[in-house]
GROMACS .gro file of C-alpha atoms in nm:
model
  334
    1UNK     CA    1  -6.320  -4.631  -2.497
    2UNK     CA    2  -6.057  -4.429  -2.314
    3UNK     CA    3  -6.177  -4.181  -2.057
    4UNK     CA    4  -6.075  -3.812  -2.079
    5UNK     CA    5  -5.861  -3.862  -1.772
    6UNK     CA    6  -5.680  -4.151  -1.939
    7UNK     CA    7  -5.616  -3.939  -2.249
    8UNK     CA    8  -5.482  -3.650  -2.041
    9UNK     CA    9  -5.257  -3.886  -1.851
   10UNK     CA   10  -5.116  -4.029  -2.176
   11UNK     CA   11  -5.040  -3.679  -2.307
   12UNK     CA   12  -4.845  -3.579  -1.996
   13UNK     CA   13  -4.595  -3.861  -1.924
   14UNK     CA   14  -4.344  -3.616  -1.777
   15UNK     CA   15  -4.599  -3.479  -1.532
   16UNK     CA   16  -4.706  -3.828  -1.439
   17UNK     CA   17  -4.346  -3.933  -1.382
   18UNK     CA   18  -4.278  -3.628  -1.168
   19UNK     CA   19  -4.603  -3.696  -0.983
   20UNK     CA   20  -4.492  -4.052  -0.907
   21UNK     CA   21  -4.153  -3.933  -0.780
   22UNK     CA   22  -4.321  -3.666  -0.567
   23UNK     CA   23  -4.570  -3.919  -0.430
   24UNK     CA   24  -4.283  -4.150  -0.332
   25UNK     CA   25  -4.128  -3.858  -0.146
   26UNK     CA   26  -4.457  -3.801   0.036
   27UNK     CA   27  -4.458  -4.166   0.137
   28UNK     CA   28  -4.108  -4.135   0.279
   29UNK     CA   29  -4.219  -3.837   0.487
   30UNK     CA   30  -4.526  -4.031   0.601
   31UNK     CA   31  -4.304  -4.309   0.737
   32UNK     CA   32  -4.117  -4.052   0.947
   33UNK     CA   33  -4.445  -3.905   1.069
   34UNK     CA   34  -4.562  -4.253   1.167
   35UNK     CA   35  -4.258  -4.306   1.387
   36UNK     CA   36  -4.296  -3.965   1.555
   37UNK     CA   37  -4.669  -4.002   1.621
   38UNK     CA   38  -4.622  -4.359   1.740
   39UNK     CA   39  -4.357  -4.247   1.989
   40UNK     CA   40  -4.578  -3.961   2.107
   41UNK     CA   41  -4.868  -4.202   2.157
   42UNK     CA   42  -4.648  -4.431   2.362
   43UNK     CA   43  -4.521  -4.145   2.579
   44UNK     CA   44  -4.872  -4.012   2.640
   45UNK     CA   45  -5.009  -4.360   2.693
   46UNK     CA   46  -5.303  -4.255   2.477
   47UNK     CA   47  -5.311  -4.279   2.098
   48UNK     CA   48  -5.613  -4.053   2.062
   49UNK     CA   49  -5.450  -3.778   2.267
   50UNK     CA   50  -5.140  -3.801   2.048
   51UNK     CA   51  -5.354  -3.773   1.734
   52UNK     CA   52  -5.522  -3.458   1.867
   53UNK     CA   53  -5.186  -3.301   1.950
   54UNK     CA   54  -5.042  -3.389   1.609
   55UNK     CA   55  -5.334  -3.261   1.403
   56UNK     CA   56  -5.371  -2.947   1.615
   57UNK     CA   57  -5.005  -2.858   1.566
   58UNK     CA   58  -5.042  -2.894   1.190
   59UNK     CA   59  -5.362  -2.690   1.188
   60UNK     CA   60  -5.198  -2.401   1.377
   61UNK     CA   61  -4.920  -2.383   1.118
   62UNK     CA   62  -5.172  -2.389   0.833
   63UNK     CA   63  -5.390  -2.117   0.986
   64UNK     CA   64  -5.086  -1.890   1.007
   65UNK     CA   65  -4.998  -1.966   0.645
   66UNK     CA   66  -5.356  -1.909   0.530
   67UNK     CA   67  -5.375  -1.570   0.698
   68UNK     CA   68  -5.040  -1.466   0.554
   69UNK     CA   69  -5.101  -1.579   0.193
   70UNK     CA   70  -5.353  -1.386  -0.025
   71UNK     CA   71  -5.386  -1.687  -0.259
   72UNK     CA   72  -5.491  -1.908   0.032
   73UNK     CA   73  -5.751  -1.657   0.150
   74UNK     CA   74  -5.888  -1.630  -0.203
   75UNK     CA   75  -5.898  -2.008  -0.224
   76UNK     CA   76  -6.106  -2.028   0.092
   77UNK     CA   77  -6.354  -1.779  -0.051
   78UNK     CA   78  -6.386  -1.984  -0.368
   79UNK     CA   79  -6.449  -2.300  -0.166
   80UNK     CA   80  -6.725  -2.137   0.040
   81UNK     CA   81  -6.890  -1.998  -0.275
   82UNK     CA   82  -6.870  -2.332  -0.458
   83UNK     CA   83  -7.011  -2.536  -0.170
   84UNK     CA   84  -7.300  -2.293  -0.120
   85UNK     CA   85  -7.383  -2.282  -0.492
   86UNK     CA   86  -7.665  -2.534  -0.562
   87UNK     CA   87  -7.522  -2.624  -0.901
   88UNK     CA   88  -7.158  -2.615  -0.793
   89UNK     CA   89  -6.922  -2.901  -0.860
   90UNK     CA   90  -6.813  -2.932  -0.496
   91UNK     CA   91  -7.044  -3.090  -0.242
   92UNK     CA   92  -7.003  -3.057   0.137
   93UNK     CA   93  -6.898  -3.422   0.170
   94UNK     CA   94  -6.600  -3.353  -0.056
   95UNK     CA   95  -6.456  -3.150   0.233
   96UNK     CA   96  -6.462  -3.439   0.482
   97UNK     CA   97  -6.138  -3.606   0.376
   98UNK     CA   98  -5.975  -3.491   0.697
   99UNK     CA   99  -6.184  -3.740   0.896
  100UNK     CA  100  -5.991  -4.021   0.726
  101UNK     CA  101  -5.665  -3.839   0.793
  102UNK     CA  102  -5.756  -3.812   1.159
  103UNK     CA  103  -5.824  -4.184   1.175
  104UNK     CA  104  -5.487  -4.255   1.011
  105UNK     CA  105  -5.303  -4.044   1.268
  106UNK     CA  106  -5.497  -4.216   1.546
  107UNK     CA  107  -5.392  -4.558   1.417
  108UNK     CA  108  -5.032  -4.437   1.386
  109UNK     CA  109  -5.031  -4.323   1.745
  110UNK     CA  110  -5.208  -4.635   1.873
  111UNK     CA  111  -5.040  -4.918   1.686
  112UNK     CA  112  -4.693  -4.821   1.559
  113UNK     CA  113  -4.538  -4.881   1.900
  114UNK     CA  114  -4.657  -5.244   1.890
  115UNK     CA  115  -4.643  -5.313   1.516
  116UNK     CA  116  -4.330  -5.125   1.412
  117UNK     CA  117  -4.332  -4.871   1.132
  118UNK     CA  118  -4.281  -5.128   0.855
  119UNK     CA  119  -4.567  -5.354   0.961
  120UNK     CA  120  -4.797  -5.056   1.018
  121UNK     CA  121  -4.715  -4.926   0.671
  122UNK     CA  122  -4.790  -5.249   0.489
  123UNK     CA  123  -5.119  -5.277   0.674
  124UNK     CA  124  -5.218  -4.941   0.529
  125UNK     CA  125  -5.110  -5.062   0.185
  126UNK     CA  126  -5.368  -5.340   0.165
  127UNK     CA  127  -5.662  -5.108   0.214
  128UNK     CA  128  -5.511  -4.820   0.018
  129UNK     CA  129  -5.445  -5.011  -0.305
  130UNK     CA  130  -5.778  -5.190  -0.308
  131UNK     CA  131  -5.969  -4.870  -0.244
  132UNK     CA  132  -5.757  -4.681  -0.499
  133UNK     CA  133  -5.876  -4.904  -0.783
  134UNK     CA  134  -6.240  -4.843  -0.692
  135UNK     CA  135  -6.201  -4.468  -0.640
  136UNK     CA  136  -6.027  -4.427  -0.976
  137UNK     CA  137  -6.285  -4.638  -1.156
  138UNK     CA  138  -6.572  -4.419  -1.040
  139UNK     CA  139  -6.385  -4.093  -1.099
  140UNK     CA  140  -6.400  -3.951  -0.748
  141UNK     CA  141  -6.067  -3.773  -0.795
  142UNK     CA  142  -6.006  -3.446  -0.983
  143UNK     CA  143  -5.882  -3.624  -1.297
  144UNK     CA  144  -6.210  -3.804  -1.362
  145UNK     CA  145  -6.266  -4.180  -1.418
  146UNK     CA  146  -5.969  -4.400  -1.503
  147UNK     CA  147  -6.030  -4.734  -1.671
  148UNK     CA  148  -5.926  -5.044  -1.477
  149UNK     CA  149  -5.678  -5.195  -1.723
  150UNK     CA  150  -5.503  -5.529  -1.702
  151UNK     CA  151  -5.173  -5.363  -1.608
  152UNK     CA  152  -5.329  -5.146  -1.337
  153UNK     CA  153  -5.517  -5.443  -1.196
  154UNK     CA  154  -5.206  -5.661  -1.207
  155UNK     CA  155  -4.998  -5.390  -1.040
  156UNK     CA  156  -5.254  -5.353  -0.761
  157UNK     CA  157  -5.268  -5.729  -0.714
  158UNK     CA  158  -4.889  -5.752  -0.700
  159UNK     CA  159  -4.882  -5.474  -0.440
  160UNK     CA  160  -5.118  -5.672  -0.218
  161UNK     CA  161  -4.906  -5.985  -0.262
  162UNK     CA  162  -4.606  -5.774  -0.163
  163UNK     CA  163  -4.787  -5.677   0.156
  164UNK     CA  164  -4.856  -6.038   0.246
  165UNK     CA  165  -4.492  -6.133   0.187
  166UNK     CA  166  -4.357  -5.834   0.377
  167UNK     CA  167  -4.564  -5.902   0.689
  168UNK     CA  168  -4.553  -6.282   0.675
  169UNK     CA  169  -4.281  -6.308   0.940
  170UNK     CA  170  -4.489  -6.098   1.182
  171UNK     CA  171  -4.826  -6.265   1.129
  172UNK     CA  172  -4.803  -6.551   1.375
  173UNK     CA  173  -5.160  -6.526   1.502
  174UNK     CA  174  -5.056  -6.299   1.786
  175UNK     CA  175  -5.194  -5.965   1.891
  176UNK     CA  176  -4.992  -5.769   1.638
  177UNK     CA  177  -5.151  -5.947   1.343
  178UNK     CA  178  -5.499  -5.840   1.453
  179UNK     CA  179  -5.383  -5.481   1.498
  180UNK     CA  180  -5.293  -5.472   1.128
  181UNK     CA  181  -5.667  -5.447   1.058
  182UNK     CA  182  -5.672  -5.090   1.194
  183UNK     CA  183  -5.413  -4.947   0.952
  184UNK     CA  184  -5.574  -5.150   0.671
  185UNK     CA  185  -5.905  -4.974   0.738
  186UNK     CA  186  -5.720  -4.643   0.753
  187UNK     CA  187  -5.574  -4.725   0.411
  188UNK     CA  188  -5.920  -4.762   0.262
  189UNK     CA  189  -6.001  -4.414   0.389
  190UNK     CA  190  -5.675  -4.267   0.258
  191UNK     CA  191  -5.761  -4.344  -0.105
  192UNK     CA  192  -6.098  -4.171  -0.070
  193UNK     CA  193  -5.931  -3.882   0.114
  194UNK     CA  194  -5.678  -3.833  -0.164
  195UNK     CA  195  -5.955  -3.819  -0.422
  196UNK     CA  196  -6.178  -3.565  -0.248
  197UNK     CA  197  -5.885  -3.352  -0.129
  198UNK     CA  198  -5.771  -3.333  -0.489
  199UNK     CA  199  -6.115  -3.202  -0.587
  200UNK     CA  200  -6.103  -2.943  -0.310
  201UNK     CA  201  -5.761  -2.824  -0.423
  202UNK     CA  202  -5.872  -2.802  -0.787
  203UNK     CA  203  -6.175  -2.593  -0.689
  204UNK     CA  204  -5.983  -2.366  -0.449
  205UNK     CA  205  -5.684  -2.323  -0.677
  206UNK     CA  206  -5.470  -2.332  -0.362
  207UNK     CA  207  -5.288  -2.625  -0.204
  208UNK     CA  208  -5.271  -2.444   0.130
  209UNK     CA  209  -5.648  -2.391   0.133
  210UNK     CA  210  -5.720  -2.757   0.057
  211UNK     CA  211  -5.471  -2.877   0.317
  212UNK     CA  212  -5.614  -2.639   0.578
  213UNK     CA  213  -5.966  -2.774   0.519
  214UNK     CA  214  -5.833  -3.128   0.558
  215UNK     CA  215  -5.658  -3.049   0.888
  216UNK     CA  216  -5.951  -2.846   1.024
  217UNK     CA  217  -6.200  -3.127   0.962
  218UNK     CA  218  -5.962  -3.389   1.095
  219UNK     CA  219  -5.888  -3.189   1.410
  220UNK     CA  220  -6.258  -3.130   1.476
  221UNK     CA  221  -6.335  -3.501   1.445
  222UNK     CA  222  -6.046  -3.596   1.672
  223UNK     CA  223  -6.138  -3.338   1.937
  224UNK     CA  224  -6.495  -3.471   1.949
  225UNK     CA  225  -6.370  -3.827   1.980
  226UNK     CA  226  -6.118  -3.725   2.246
  227UNK     CA  227  -6.390  -3.551   2.447
  228UNK     CA  228  -6.592  -3.872   2.452
  229UNK     CA  229  -6.272  -4.060   2.538
  230UNK     CA  230  -6.209  -3.839   2.841
  231UNK     CA  231  -6.569  -3.885   2.952
  232UNK     CA  232  -6.497  -4.256   2.996
  233UNK     CA  233  -6.231  -4.171   3.255
  234UNK     CA  234  -5.921  -4.181   3.034
  235UNK     CA  235  -5.622  -3.989   3.172
  236UNK     CA  236  -5.332  -3.939   2.930
  237UNK     CA  237  -4.982  -3.892   3.066
  238UNK     CA  238  -4.838  -3.537   3.086
  239UNK     CA  239  -4.705  -3.391   2.763
  240UNK     CA  240  -4.339  -3.487   2.707
  241UNK     CA  241  -4.072  -3.220   2.688
  242UNK     CA  242  -3.895  -3.324   2.364
  243UNK     CA  243  -3.978  -3.073   2.090
  244UNK     CA  244  -3.944  -3.322   1.806
  245UNK     CA  245  -4.243  -3.521   1.929
  246UNK     CA  246  -4.467  -3.233   1.817
  247UNK     CA  247  -4.353  -3.202   1.456
  248UNK     CA  248  -4.563  -3.494   1.328
  249UNK     CA  249  -4.854  -3.265   1.242
  250UNK     CA  250  -4.646  -3.003   1.057
  251UNK     CA  251  -4.470  -3.284   0.869
  252UNK     CA  252  -4.812  -3.414   0.767
  253UNK     CA  253  -4.875  -3.085   0.585
  254UNK     CA  254  -4.623  -3.191   0.321
  255UNK     CA  255  -4.785  -3.534   0.288
  256UNK     CA  256  -5.139  -3.400   0.240
  257UNK     CA  257  -5.030  -3.098   0.038
  258UNK     CA  258  -4.818  -3.309  -0.194
  259UNK     CA  259  -5.092  -3.565  -0.245
  260UNK     CA  260  -5.354  -3.306  -0.344
  261UNK     CA  261  -5.115  -3.172  -0.610
  262UNK     CA  262  -4.990  -3.502  -0.753
  263UNK     CA  263  -5.320  -3.693  -0.762
  264UNK     CA  264  -5.440  -3.490  -1.061
  265UNK     CA  265  -5.158  -3.632  -1.274
  266UNK     CA  266  -5.131  -3.985  -1.139
  267UNK     CA  267  -5.482  -4.081  -1.033
  268UNK     CA  268  -5.550  -4.226  -0.690
  269UNK     CA  269  -5.419  -4.577  -0.757
  270UNK     CA  270  -5.078  -4.475  -0.893
  271UNK     CA  271  -5.048  -4.204  -0.628
  272UNK     CA  272  -5.118  -4.461  -0.358
  273UNK     CA  273  -4.875  -4.714  -0.498
  274UNK     CA  274  -4.592  -4.461  -0.536
  275UNK     CA  275  -4.654  -4.340  -0.180
  276UNK     CA  276  -4.648  -4.701  -0.068
  277UNK     CA  277  -4.305  -4.752  -0.221
  278UNK     CA  278  -4.181  -4.441  -0.041
  279UNK     CA  279  -4.344  -4.544   0.287
  280UNK     CA  280  -4.193  -4.889   0.285
  281UNK     CA  281  -3.848  -4.759   0.197
  282UNK     CA  282  -3.866  -4.496   0.470
  283UNK     CA  283  -3.999  -4.746   0.720
  284UNK     CA  284  -3.716  -4.987   0.642
  285UNK     CA  285  -3.455  -4.714   0.683
  286UNK     CA  286  -3.603  -4.614   1.018
  287UNK     CA  287  -3.616  -4.974   1.140
  288UNK     CA  288  -3.253  -5.021   1.033
  289UNK     CA  289  -3.106  -4.691   1.152
  290UNK     CA  290  -3.332  -4.605   1.447
  291UNK     CA  291  -3.499  -4.931   1.545
  292UNK     CA  292  -3.774  -4.932   1.804
  293UNK     CA  293  -3.724  -5.177   2.093
  294UNK     CA  294  -3.778  -5.532   1.973
  295UNK     CA  295  -3.789  -5.440   1.605
  296UNK     CA  296  -3.647  -5.706   1.372
  297UNK     CA  297  -3.611  -5.659   0.995
  298UNK     CA  298  -3.686  -5.989   0.821
  299UNK     CA  299  -3.578  -6.100   0.476
  300UNK     CA  300  -3.944  -6.127   0.379
  301UNK     CA  301  -3.983  -5.755   0.445
  302UNK     CA  302  -3.701  -5.677   0.202
  303UNK     CA  303  -3.855  -5.903  -0.062
  304UNK     CA  304  -4.194  -5.739  -0.014
  305UNK     CA  305  -4.050  -5.390  -0.057
  306UNK     CA  306  -3.876  -5.492  -0.378
  307UNK     CA  307  -4.198  -5.636  -0.515
  308UNK     CA  308  -4.381  -5.315  -0.428
  309UNK     CA  309  -4.151  -5.116  -0.656
  310UNK     CA  310  -4.209  -5.375  -0.928
  311UNK     CA  311  -4.584  -5.337  -0.875
  312UNK     CA  312  -4.559  -4.962  -0.944
  313UNK     CA  313  -4.373  -5.033  -1.269
  314UNK     CA  314  -4.634  -5.287  -1.379
  315UNK     CA  315  -4.923  -5.051  -1.303
  316UNK     CA  316  -4.764  -4.771  -1.507
  317UNK     CA  317  -4.718  -4.989  -1.816
  318UNK     CA  318  -4.955  -4.905  -2.105
  319UNK     CA  319  -5.241  -5.144  -2.154
  320UNK     CA  320  -5.202  -5.401  -2.433
  321UNK     CA  321  -5.390  -5.341  -2.760
  322UNK     CA  322  -5.493  -5.564  -3.046
  323UNK     CA  323  -5.292  -5.498  -3.358
  324UNK     CA  324  -5.494  -5.332  -3.630
  325UNK     CA  325  -5.805  -5.269  -3.425
  326UNK     CA  326  -5.698  -4.971  -3.214
  327UNK     CA  327  -5.915  -5.104  -2.933
  328UNK     CA  328  -5.799  -5.204  -2.593
  329UNK     CA  329  -5.757  -5.570  -2.513
  330UNK     CA  330  -5.674  -5.506  -2.154
  331UNK     CA  331  -5.958  -5.304  -2.004
  332UNK     CA  332  -6.170  -5.453  -1.731
  333UNK     CA  333  -6.510  -5.293  -1.723
  334UNK     CA  334  -6.654  -5.259  -1.375
   0.00000   0.00000   0.00000
């Protein structure tokens, strides 16, 4: 059987295509944010401090927008009512996606300086794609359950192979290879975050409201962690004077806001894979045009990026069917 979400997706190919293009754009922006937050973390000498600064800057912008926009204020009221309603469709844990976003920003700030943007990005990919399959299967996103078809499974598998190829030149058993585990774990959280943020946006009827909730929760979690961090005797460097080091958070608004809109039409897996293609492309451009010290672009990275785009195409292909039966021959029941 085909789920309602699958049927809706089949009836709206234009929306799905636009959603994939938009998601790729979000991924490109995310690569830029990764470079900015990584640089800020290096300058502060403290990745957690950089994450707090980044998220706080984004939250300030969103609070101003929320106060200025009647639709955002109405969306917040709907969210509060829905969460408080015993029979409501939104549970309090649906609003905790920002914790995963905070962890992602922390890993950006802590590891990009040592991994490079490209290697950081492909580390996120491994966790994001795997988690995206599971999240879609159980219908945690606003579009409901999506069947794990042969093409979707093959596309996800090809994306992971692409990751291995892209990072192969960097995985020499050194310190950097172990650091890839942090962005991979962040990737697992991203898929769940995209699903629950999409539900929050659908309930609120406002992208700004959903994005504000995400940033507020993420900032709160980071501030608590940073307080414990300071209690251990940590002393970050003084804040740098360059203005552009503080735009990572505001840039992240477009990433989160775009994802909560597009996930309804693409599902979490396709959203993740399209964002991955955008991230890798953006990361490559940054490493080519504005390379960090010691950054080397390997041929294997180029091959991996090309395979990632192919993986998106494979995942979008319709599942095969048996002639004359009208039943799917390609669904994998989990």
